[in-house]
PDB file of C-alpha atoms in Angstrom:
ATOM      1  CA  MET A 405     106.884  64.102  87.072  1.00  0.00           C
ATOM      2  CA  TYR A 406     104.594  62.289  89.517  1.00  0.00           C
ATOM      3  CA  ARG A 407     101.802  59.874  88.163  1.00  0.00           C
ATOM      4  CA  GLY A 408     101.684  59.651  84.835  1.00  0.00           C
ATOM      5  CA  TYR A 409     102.230  63.229  81.529  1.00  0.00           C
ATOM      6  CA  THR A 410      99.841  65.401  83.736  1.00  0.00           C
ATOM      7  CA  PRO A 411     102.681  68.953  85.052  1.00  0.00           C
ATOM      8  CA  PHE A 412     101.733  70.903  87.497  1.00  0.00           C
ATOM      9  CA  CYS A 413     101.958  74.224  87.613  1.00  0.00           C
ATOM     10  CA  ILE A 414     103.667  74.399  91.028  1.00  0.00           C
ATOM     11  CA  GLU A 415     105.271  72.054  93.506  1.00  0.00           C
ATOM     12  CA  GLU A 416     101.655  72.764  95.632  1.00  0.00           C
ATOM     13  CA  CYS A 417     100.313  71.735  93.683  1.00  0.00           C
ATOM     14  CA  ARG A 418     101.619  68.000  93.239  1.00  0.00           C
ATOM     15  CA  ARG A 419     101.579  67.220  96.766  1.00  0.00           C
ATOM     16  CA  GLU A 420      97.827  68.138  96.995  1.00  0.00           C
ATOM     17  CA  GLN A 421      97.656  65.545  94.235  1.00  0.00           C
ATOM     18  CA  ILE A 422      99.367  63.653  95.376  1.00  0.00           C
ATOM     19  CA  GLU A 423      97.615  63.329  99.061  1.00  0.00           C
ATOM     20  CA  LEU A 424      94.532  63.394  97.839  1.00  0.00           C
ATOM     21  CA  ASP A 425      95.862  59.943  95.312  1.00  0.00           C
ATOM     22  CA  GLU A 426      97.553  58.524  98.897  1.00  0.00           C
ATOM     23  CA  ALA A 427      93.920  58.786 100.977  1.00  0.00           C
ATOM     24  CA  ARG A 428      92.126  57.892  97.423  1.00  0.00           C
ATOM     25  CA  GLU A 429      94.118  54.426  98.127  1.00  0.00           C
ATOM     26  CA  ARG A 430      93.415  53.981 101.673  1.00  0.00           C
ATOM     27  CA  GLU A 431      90.193  53.910 101.374  1.00  0.00           C
ATOM     28  CA  THR A 432      90.616  51.383  98.652  1.00  0.00           C
ATOM     29  CA  ARG A 433      92.260  49.039 100.996  1.00  0.00           C
ATOM     30  CA  TYR A 434      89.949  50.171 103.488  1.00  0.00           C
ATOM     31  CA  ARG A 435      87.186  48.971 101.678  1.00  0.00           C
ATOM     32  CA  HIS A 436      88.450  45.836 100.450  1.00  0.00           C
ATOM     33  CA  ARG A 437      89.201  44.606 103.726  1.00  0.00           C
ATOM     34  CA  ARG A 438      85.827  45.233 104.860  1.00  0.00           C
ATOM     35  CA  HIS A 439      83.891  43.310 102.106  1.00  0.00           C
ATOM     36  CA  ARG A 440      86.208  40.520 102.983  1.00  0.00           C
ATOM     37  CA  HIS A 441      85.851  40.885 106.481  1.00  0.00           C
ATOM     38  CA  HIS A 442      82.066  40.851 105.248  1.00  0.00           C
ATOM     39  CA  ARG A 443      82.600  37.833 102.380  1.00  0.00           C
ATOM     40  CA  ALA A 444      84.697  35.321 105.304  1.00  0.00           C
ATOM     41  CA  ALA A 445      81.457  36.195 107.992  1.00  0.00           C
ATOM     42  CA  SER A 446      78.964  35.343 105.981  1.00  0.00           C
ATOM     43  CA  LEU A 447      81.250  31.966 105.150  1.00  0.00           C
ATOM     44  CA  GLY A 448      81.385  30.689 108.461  1.00  0.00           C
ATOM     45  CA  TYR A 449      85.119  31.770 108.473  1.00  0.00           C
ATOM     46  CA  PRO A 450      87.256  33.821 110.987  1.00  0.00           C
ATOM     47  CA  ALA A 451      87.136  37.342 109.241  1.00  0.00           C
ATOM     48  CA  SER A 452      90.795  38.164 110.587  1.00  0.00           C
ATOM     49  CA  SER A 453      92.735  35.629 108.770  1.00  0.00           C
ATOM     50  CA  SER A 454      93.039  34.864 104.596  1.00  0.00           C
ATOM     51  CA  SER A 455      95.676  32.832 105.768  1.00  0.00           C
ATOM     52  CA  ALA A 456      93.849  30.735 108.126  1.00  0.00           C
ATOM     53  CA  MET A 457      91.053  30.416 105.083  1.00  0.00           C
ATOM     54  CA  ALA A 458      94.003  28.915 102.850  1.00  0.00           C
ATOM     55  CA  ALA A 459      95.349  26.694 105.156  1.00  0.00           C
ATOM     56  CA  LYS A 460      91.583  25.376 105.554  1.00  0.00           C
ATOM     57  CA  ALA A 461      91.853  24.790 102.166  1.00  0.00           C
ATOM     58  CA  VAL A 462      94.826  22.876 101.880  1.00  0.00           C
ATOM     59  CA  ILE A 463      93.273  20.476 104.860  1.00  0.00           C
ATOM     60  CA  ALA A 464      90.385  19.948 103.303  1.00  0.00           C
ATOM     61  CA  THR A 465      92.406  18.305 100.161  1.00  0.00           C
TER      62      THR A 465
END
């Protein structure tokens, strides 16, 4: 079974659900990246690298 206990009537229904779930996950990841980008920009950090922000924090301490 796919993600949980909900049975699917046919393989096509299962495949459609998998595709919908994957699209939702991609959208969620995209939104998280955009949010992180905007937040970093508002704080004055380079938006491309969260590791750069972590390195700055380590150097500052």
